[in-house]
Tab-separated table of C-alpha atoms and ligand atoms in Angstrom:
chain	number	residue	atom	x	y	z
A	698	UNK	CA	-28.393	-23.057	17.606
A	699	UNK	CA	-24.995	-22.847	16.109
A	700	UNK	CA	-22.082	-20.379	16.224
A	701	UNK	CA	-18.859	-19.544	14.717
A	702	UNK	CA	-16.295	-19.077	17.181
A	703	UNK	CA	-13.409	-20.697	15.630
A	704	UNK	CA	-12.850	-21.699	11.837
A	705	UNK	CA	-13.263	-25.640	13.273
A	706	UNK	CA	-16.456	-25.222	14.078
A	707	UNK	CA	-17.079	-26.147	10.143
A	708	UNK	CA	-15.899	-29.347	9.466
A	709	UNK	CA	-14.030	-29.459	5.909
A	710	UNK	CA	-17.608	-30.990	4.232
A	711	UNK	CA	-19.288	-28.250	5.727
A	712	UNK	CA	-16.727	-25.499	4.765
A	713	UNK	CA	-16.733	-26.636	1.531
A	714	UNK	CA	-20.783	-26.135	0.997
A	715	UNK	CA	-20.482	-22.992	2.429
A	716	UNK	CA	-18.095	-21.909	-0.138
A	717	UNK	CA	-19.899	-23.337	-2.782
A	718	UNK	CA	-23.027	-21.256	-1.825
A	719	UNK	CA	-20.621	-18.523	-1.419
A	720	UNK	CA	-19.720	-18.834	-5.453
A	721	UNK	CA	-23.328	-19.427	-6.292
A	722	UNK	CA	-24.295	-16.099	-4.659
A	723	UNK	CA	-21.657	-14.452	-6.621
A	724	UNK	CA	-22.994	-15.546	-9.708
A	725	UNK	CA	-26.417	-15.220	-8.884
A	726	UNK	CA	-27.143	-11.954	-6.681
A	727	UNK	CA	-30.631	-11.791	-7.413
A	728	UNK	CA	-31.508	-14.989	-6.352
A	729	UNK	CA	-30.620	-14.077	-2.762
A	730	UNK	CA	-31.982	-10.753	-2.513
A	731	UNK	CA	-34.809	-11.810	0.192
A	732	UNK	CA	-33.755	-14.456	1.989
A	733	UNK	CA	-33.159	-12.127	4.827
A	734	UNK	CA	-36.278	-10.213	4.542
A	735	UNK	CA	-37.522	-8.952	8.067
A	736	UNK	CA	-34.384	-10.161	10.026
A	737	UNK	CA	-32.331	-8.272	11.552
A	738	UNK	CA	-28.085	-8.526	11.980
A	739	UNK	CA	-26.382	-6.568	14.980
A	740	UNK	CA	-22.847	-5.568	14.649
A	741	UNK	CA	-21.037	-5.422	17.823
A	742	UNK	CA	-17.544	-4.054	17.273
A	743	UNK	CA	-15.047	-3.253	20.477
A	744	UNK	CA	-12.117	-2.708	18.343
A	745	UNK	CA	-11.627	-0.758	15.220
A	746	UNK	CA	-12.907	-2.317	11.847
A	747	UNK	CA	-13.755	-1.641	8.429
A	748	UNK	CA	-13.635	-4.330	6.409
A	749	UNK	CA	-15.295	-6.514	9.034
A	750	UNK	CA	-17.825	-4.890	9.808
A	751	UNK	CA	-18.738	-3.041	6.468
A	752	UNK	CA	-18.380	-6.247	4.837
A	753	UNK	CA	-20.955	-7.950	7.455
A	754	UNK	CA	-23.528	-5.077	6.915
A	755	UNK	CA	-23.485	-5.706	3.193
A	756	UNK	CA	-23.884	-8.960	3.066
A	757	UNK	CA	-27.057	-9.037	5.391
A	758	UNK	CA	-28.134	-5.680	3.186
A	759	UNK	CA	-27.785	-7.553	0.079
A	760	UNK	CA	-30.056	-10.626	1.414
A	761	UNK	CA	-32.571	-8.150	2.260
A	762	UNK	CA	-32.353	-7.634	6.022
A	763	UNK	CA	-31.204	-5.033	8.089
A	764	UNK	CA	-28.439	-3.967	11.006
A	765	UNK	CA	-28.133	-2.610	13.998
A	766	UNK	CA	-25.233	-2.154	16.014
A	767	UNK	CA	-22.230	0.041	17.528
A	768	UNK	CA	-18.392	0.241	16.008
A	769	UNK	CA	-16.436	1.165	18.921
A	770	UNK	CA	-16.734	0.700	22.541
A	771	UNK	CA	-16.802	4.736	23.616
A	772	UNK	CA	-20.186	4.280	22.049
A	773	UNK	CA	-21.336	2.009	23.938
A	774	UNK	CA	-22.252	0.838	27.279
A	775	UNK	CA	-18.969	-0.748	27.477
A	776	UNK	CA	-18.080	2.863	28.186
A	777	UNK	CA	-20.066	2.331	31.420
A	778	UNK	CA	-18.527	-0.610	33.039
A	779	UNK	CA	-20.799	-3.188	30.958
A	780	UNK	CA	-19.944	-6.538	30.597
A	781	UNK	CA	-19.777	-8.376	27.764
A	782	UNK	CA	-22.484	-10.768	28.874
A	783	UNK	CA	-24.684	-8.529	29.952
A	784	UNK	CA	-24.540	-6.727	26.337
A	785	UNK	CA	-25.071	-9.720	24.797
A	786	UNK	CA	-28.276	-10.800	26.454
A	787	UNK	CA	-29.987	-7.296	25.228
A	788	UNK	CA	-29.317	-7.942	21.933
A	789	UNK	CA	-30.182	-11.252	21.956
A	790	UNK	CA	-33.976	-9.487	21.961
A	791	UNK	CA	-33.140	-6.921	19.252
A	792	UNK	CA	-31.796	-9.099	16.926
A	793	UNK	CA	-31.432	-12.220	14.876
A	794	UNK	CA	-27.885	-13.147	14.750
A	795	UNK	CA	-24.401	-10.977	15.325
A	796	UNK	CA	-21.236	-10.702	14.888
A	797	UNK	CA	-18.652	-9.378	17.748
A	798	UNK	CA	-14.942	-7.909	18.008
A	799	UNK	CA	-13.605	-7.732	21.259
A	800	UNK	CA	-9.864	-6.913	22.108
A	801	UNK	CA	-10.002	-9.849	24.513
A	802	UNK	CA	-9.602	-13.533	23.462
A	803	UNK	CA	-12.317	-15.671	24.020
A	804	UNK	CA	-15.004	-12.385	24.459
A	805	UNK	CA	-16.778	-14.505	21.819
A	806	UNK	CA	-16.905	-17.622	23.862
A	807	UNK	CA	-18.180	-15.614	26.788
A	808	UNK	CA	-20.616	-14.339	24.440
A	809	UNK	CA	-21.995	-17.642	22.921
A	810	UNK	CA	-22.596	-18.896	26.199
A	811	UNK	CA	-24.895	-16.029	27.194
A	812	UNK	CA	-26.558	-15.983	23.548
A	813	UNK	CA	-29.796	-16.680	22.074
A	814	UNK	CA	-29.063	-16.194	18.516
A	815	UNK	CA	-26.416	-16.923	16.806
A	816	UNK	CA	-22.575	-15.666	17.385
A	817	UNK	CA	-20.170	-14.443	15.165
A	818	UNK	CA	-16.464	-14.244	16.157
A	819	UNK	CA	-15.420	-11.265	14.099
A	820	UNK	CA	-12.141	-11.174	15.911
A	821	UNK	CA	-11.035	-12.288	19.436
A	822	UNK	CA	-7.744	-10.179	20.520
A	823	UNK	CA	-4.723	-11.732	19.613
A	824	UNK	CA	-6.901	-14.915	19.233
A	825	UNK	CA	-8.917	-15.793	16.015
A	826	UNK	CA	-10.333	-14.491	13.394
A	827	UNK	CA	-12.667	-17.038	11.929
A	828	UNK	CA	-14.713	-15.118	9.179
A	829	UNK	CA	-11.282	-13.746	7.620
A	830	UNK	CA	-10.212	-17.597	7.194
A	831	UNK	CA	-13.512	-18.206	5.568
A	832	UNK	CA	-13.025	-15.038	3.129
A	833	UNK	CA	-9.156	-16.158	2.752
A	834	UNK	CA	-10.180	-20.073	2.035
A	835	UNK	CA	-12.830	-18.591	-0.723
A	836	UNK	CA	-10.187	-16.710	-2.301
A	837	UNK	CA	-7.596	-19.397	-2.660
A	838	UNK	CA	-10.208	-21.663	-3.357
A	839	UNK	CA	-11.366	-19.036	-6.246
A	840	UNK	CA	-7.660	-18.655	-7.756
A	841	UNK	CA	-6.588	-22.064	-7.451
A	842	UNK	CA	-9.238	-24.549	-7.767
A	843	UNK	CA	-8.615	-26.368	-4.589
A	844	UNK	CA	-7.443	-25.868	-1.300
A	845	UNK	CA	-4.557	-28.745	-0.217
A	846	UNK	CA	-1.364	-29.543	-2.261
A	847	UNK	CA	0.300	-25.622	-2.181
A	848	UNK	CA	3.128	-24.305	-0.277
A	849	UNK	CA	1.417	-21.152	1.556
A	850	UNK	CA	3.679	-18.513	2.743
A	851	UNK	CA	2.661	-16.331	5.771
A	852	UNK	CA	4.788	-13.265	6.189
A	853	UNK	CA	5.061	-10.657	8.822
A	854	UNK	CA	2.884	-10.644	12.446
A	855	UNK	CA	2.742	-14.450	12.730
A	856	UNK	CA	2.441	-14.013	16.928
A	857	UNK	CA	-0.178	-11.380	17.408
A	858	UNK	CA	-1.835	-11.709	13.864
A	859	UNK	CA	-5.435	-13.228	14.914
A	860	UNK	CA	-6.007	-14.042	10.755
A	861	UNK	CA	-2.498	-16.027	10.429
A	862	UNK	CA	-3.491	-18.823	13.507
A	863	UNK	CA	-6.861	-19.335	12.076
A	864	UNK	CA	-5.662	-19.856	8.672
A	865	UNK	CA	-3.115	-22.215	9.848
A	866	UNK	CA	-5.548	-24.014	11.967
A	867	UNK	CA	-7.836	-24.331	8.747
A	868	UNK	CA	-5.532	-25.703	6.367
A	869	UNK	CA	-3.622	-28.389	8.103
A	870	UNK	CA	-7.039	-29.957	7.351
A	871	UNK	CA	-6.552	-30.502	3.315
A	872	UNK	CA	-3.701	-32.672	1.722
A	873	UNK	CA	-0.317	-31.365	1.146
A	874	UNK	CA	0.168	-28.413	2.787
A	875	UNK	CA	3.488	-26.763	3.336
A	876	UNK	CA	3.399	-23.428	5.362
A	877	UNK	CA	7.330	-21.175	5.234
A	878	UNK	CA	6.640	-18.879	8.213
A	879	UNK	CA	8.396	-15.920	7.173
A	880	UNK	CA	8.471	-13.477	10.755
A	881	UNK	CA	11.006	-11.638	12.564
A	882	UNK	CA	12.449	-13.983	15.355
A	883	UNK	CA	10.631	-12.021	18.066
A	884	UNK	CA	7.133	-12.428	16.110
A	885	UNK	CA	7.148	-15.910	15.544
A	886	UNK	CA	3.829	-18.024	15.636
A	887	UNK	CA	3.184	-18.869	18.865
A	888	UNK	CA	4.491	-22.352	20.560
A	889	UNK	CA	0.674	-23.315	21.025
A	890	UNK	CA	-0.364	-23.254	17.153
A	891	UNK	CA	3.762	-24.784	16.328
A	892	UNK	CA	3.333	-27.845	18.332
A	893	UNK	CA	-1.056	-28.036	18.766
A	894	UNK	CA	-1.817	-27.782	15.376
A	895	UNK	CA	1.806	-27.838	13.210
A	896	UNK	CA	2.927	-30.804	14.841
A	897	UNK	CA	0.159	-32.277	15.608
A	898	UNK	CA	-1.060	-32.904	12.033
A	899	UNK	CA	2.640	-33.995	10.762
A	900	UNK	CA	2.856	-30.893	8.927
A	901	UNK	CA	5.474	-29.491	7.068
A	902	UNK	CA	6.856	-25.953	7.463
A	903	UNK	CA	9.772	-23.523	7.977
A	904	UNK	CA	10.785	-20.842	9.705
A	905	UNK	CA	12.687	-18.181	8.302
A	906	UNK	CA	13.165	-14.309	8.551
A	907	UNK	CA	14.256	-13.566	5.095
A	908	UNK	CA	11.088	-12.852	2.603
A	909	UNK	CA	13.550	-12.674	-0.788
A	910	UNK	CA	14.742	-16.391	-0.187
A	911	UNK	CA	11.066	-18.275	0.158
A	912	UNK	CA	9.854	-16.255	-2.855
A	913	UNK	CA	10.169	-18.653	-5.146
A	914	UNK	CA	8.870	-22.024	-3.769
A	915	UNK	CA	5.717	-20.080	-3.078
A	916	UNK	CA	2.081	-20.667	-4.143
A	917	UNK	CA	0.223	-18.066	-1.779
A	918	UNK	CA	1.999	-15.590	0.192
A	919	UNK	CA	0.032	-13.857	2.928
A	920	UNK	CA	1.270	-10.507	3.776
A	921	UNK	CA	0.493	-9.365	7.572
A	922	UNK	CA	0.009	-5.771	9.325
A	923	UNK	CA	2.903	-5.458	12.315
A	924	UNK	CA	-0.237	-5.575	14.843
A	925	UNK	CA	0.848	-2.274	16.615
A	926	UNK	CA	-2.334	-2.412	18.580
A	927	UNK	CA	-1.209	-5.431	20.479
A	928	UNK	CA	2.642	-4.430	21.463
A	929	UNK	CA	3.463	-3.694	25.005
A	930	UNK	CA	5.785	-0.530	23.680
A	931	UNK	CA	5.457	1.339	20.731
A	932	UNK	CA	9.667	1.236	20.720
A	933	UNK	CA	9.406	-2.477	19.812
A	934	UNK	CA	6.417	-1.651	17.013
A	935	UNK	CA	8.803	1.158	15.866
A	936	UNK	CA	11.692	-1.251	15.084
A	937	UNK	CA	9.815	-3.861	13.547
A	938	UNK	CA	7.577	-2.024	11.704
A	939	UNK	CA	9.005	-1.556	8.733
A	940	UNK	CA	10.280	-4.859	8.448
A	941	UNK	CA	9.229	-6.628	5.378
A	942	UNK	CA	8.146	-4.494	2.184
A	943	UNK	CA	6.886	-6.511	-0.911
A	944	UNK	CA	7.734	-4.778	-3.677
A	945	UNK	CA	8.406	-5.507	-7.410
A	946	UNK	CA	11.715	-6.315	-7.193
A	947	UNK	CA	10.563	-9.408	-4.762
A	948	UNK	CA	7.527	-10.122	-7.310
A	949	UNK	CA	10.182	-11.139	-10.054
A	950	UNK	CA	11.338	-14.133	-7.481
A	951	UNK	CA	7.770	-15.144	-7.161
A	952	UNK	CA	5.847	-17.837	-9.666
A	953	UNK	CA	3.914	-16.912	-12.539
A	954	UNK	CA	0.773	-18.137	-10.726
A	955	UNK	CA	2.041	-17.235	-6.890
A	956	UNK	CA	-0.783	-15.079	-5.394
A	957	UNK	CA	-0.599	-12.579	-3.130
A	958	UNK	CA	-3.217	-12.181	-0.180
A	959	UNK	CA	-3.384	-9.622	2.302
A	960	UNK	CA	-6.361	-9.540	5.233
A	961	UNK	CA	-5.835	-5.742	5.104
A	962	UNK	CA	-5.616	-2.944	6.293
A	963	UNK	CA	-1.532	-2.618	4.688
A	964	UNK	CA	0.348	0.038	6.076
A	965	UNK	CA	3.826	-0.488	4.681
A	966	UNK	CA	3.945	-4.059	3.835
A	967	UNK	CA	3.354	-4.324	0.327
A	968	UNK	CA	4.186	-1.607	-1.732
A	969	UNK	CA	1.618	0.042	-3.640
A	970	UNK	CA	3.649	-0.815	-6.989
A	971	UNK	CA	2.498	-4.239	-6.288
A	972	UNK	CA	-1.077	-3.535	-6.844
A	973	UNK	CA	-0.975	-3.458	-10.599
A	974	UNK	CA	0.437	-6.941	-10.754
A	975	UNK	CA	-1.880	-9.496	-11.752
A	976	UNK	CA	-0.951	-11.948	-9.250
A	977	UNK	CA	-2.064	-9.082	-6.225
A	978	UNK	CA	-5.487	-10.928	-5.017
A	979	UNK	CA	-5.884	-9.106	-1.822
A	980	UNK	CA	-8.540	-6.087	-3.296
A	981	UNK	CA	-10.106	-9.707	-4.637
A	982	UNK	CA	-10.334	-11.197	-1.297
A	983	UNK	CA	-12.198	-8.150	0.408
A	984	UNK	CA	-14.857	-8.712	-1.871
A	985	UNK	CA	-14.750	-12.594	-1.292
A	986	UNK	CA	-15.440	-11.523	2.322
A	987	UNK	CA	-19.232	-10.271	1.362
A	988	UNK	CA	-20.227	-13.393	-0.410
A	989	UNK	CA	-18.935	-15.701	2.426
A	990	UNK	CA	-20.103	-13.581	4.935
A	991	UNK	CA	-23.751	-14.082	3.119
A	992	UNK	CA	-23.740	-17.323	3.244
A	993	UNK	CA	-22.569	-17.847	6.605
A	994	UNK	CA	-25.595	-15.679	7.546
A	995	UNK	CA	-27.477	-18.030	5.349
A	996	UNK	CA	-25.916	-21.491	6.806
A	997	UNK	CA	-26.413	-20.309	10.922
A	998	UNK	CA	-29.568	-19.058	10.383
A	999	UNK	CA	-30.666	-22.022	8.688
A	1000	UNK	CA	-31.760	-20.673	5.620
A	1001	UNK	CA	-32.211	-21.870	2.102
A	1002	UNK	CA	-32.734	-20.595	-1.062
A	1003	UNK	CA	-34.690	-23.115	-4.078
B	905	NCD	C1	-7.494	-8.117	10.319
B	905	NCD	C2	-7.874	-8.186	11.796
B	905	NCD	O1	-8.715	-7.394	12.237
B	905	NCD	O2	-7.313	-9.028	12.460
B	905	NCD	N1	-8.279	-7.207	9.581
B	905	NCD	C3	-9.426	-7.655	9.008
B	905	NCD	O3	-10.345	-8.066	9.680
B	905	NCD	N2	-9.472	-7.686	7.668
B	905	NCD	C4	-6.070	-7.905	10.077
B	905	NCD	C5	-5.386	-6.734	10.709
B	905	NCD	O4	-6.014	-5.905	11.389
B	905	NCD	O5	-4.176	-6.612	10.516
């Protein structure tokens, strides 16, 4: 039985037939429309969601199965003092495979090791957020025809954003990739990912604070959320929210074909302006999230289509 707990569990050969079958369901809905028949996904979501979650229920919907599941923990019997284990074990019997968000990293872990079907990691805390990198590789994988040799710029919440340390620890994988780490000083990425993965993998990067001066050298910037949610005092969130705003006066730095991804939800980060611009991918990536989170359905449960 496999799960997806981190975005390594997928080596790159495997990442890259998943996103192939990702592209072949978008071309080819119909063709898909039953694999699923009969089965059943639960969604198990401790921590607010929409995207996530609404984007997991469509994709099983759209192979022909069904869900089941709770979206916040006052719903559930986490309410009551249940652990995540426990919970886990029970719907191991109601379902096929699911998909959990838990505002503690590693829940998922915990979770895996108590499953019998299948585990999604659809966000760990702070931690990872392995199904966003999937629906973020698709999408640069879409726009640009490959995934190595680009300078990706990630902007904003680079310490407590869960989708920025997956996506790092994804890429380093594929040739010729430069990250510019665009944060305020007190939201850099974490030591762990700078020297474990960074370092590790004799990759090249920057740090800087000032979003105007990497706009040009940029192939992909990645816009972040200020993750409010995980500050110890909303004084702190207060002064730093606010602290990068793409608008169209940055867009003229940028390249002709310099995309812009967001994991969403924005709150001030990118101007709405910026939607009209061509080069704005990130309405483009949450629909990229459906088809990979199809055929990551498809690939765990072991399922084929002629
Ligand atoms: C992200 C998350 O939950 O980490 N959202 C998402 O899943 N698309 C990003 C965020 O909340 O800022």
């Amino acid at each position: 039985m496999r799960h997806l707990l981190s975005p390594l569990d997928f080596s790159v050969e495997e990442t890259q037939k998943l996103l192939d079958l990702a592209c072949d369901i978008e071309k080819n809905r119909s063709k898909y429309a039953h694999v699923c028949d009969g089965m059943k996904l639960a969604t198990l979501f401790f921590e607010p969601s929409t995207r996530t979650r609404l984007s997991f229920e469509s994709a099983m919907l759209s192979l022909g199965g069904s869900v089941l599941g709770f979206s916040s923990a006052d719903s559930s019997s986490a309410a009551k003092g249940e652990s995540v284990a426990d919970t886990i074990r029970m719907i191991s019997c109601y379902s096929d495979i699911c998909a959990i968000r838990h505002p503690k990293e590693g829940s998922a872990f915990v979770a895996a090791s108590k499953s019998l079907i299948p585990v999604i990691n659809a966000g760990d805390g702070g931690h990872q957020h392995p199904t966003q990198t999937l629906t973020d590789l698709l999408t640069i994988y879409s726009l640009k025809g490959e995934l190595g040799n680009m300078t990706v710029g990630l902007c904003g919440d680079l310490k407590f954003g869960r989708t920025v340390h997956s996506l790092i620890h994804a890429l380093v994988r594929y040739p010729g990739i430069k990250f510019v780490l665009i944060s305020p000083p007190e939201l850099r990425v974490p030591d762990y990912i700078r020297e474990d993965v960074l370092d590790a993998h004799g990759i090249e990067y920057r740090e800087m604070t000032n979003l105007e001066d990497a706009m040009e050298e940029l192939d992909i910037l990645y816009m972040t959320r200020i993750q409010r949610e995980r500050f110890f005092n909303e004084e702190e969130y207060l002064r730093m929210k606010d602290y990068y705003v793409l608008d169209k006066e940055k867009m003229k730095l940028a390249k002709e074909d310099m995309y812009v991804l967001h994991p969403l939800p924005r709150v001030n980060e990118i101007s709405v302006e910026v939607d009209d611009d061509p080069r704005a991918k990130y309405f483009r990536q949450a629909q990229c999230g459906v088809y990979v989170r199809m055929a990551l359905i498809m690939t765990l449960l072991g399922l084929e289509v002629e």
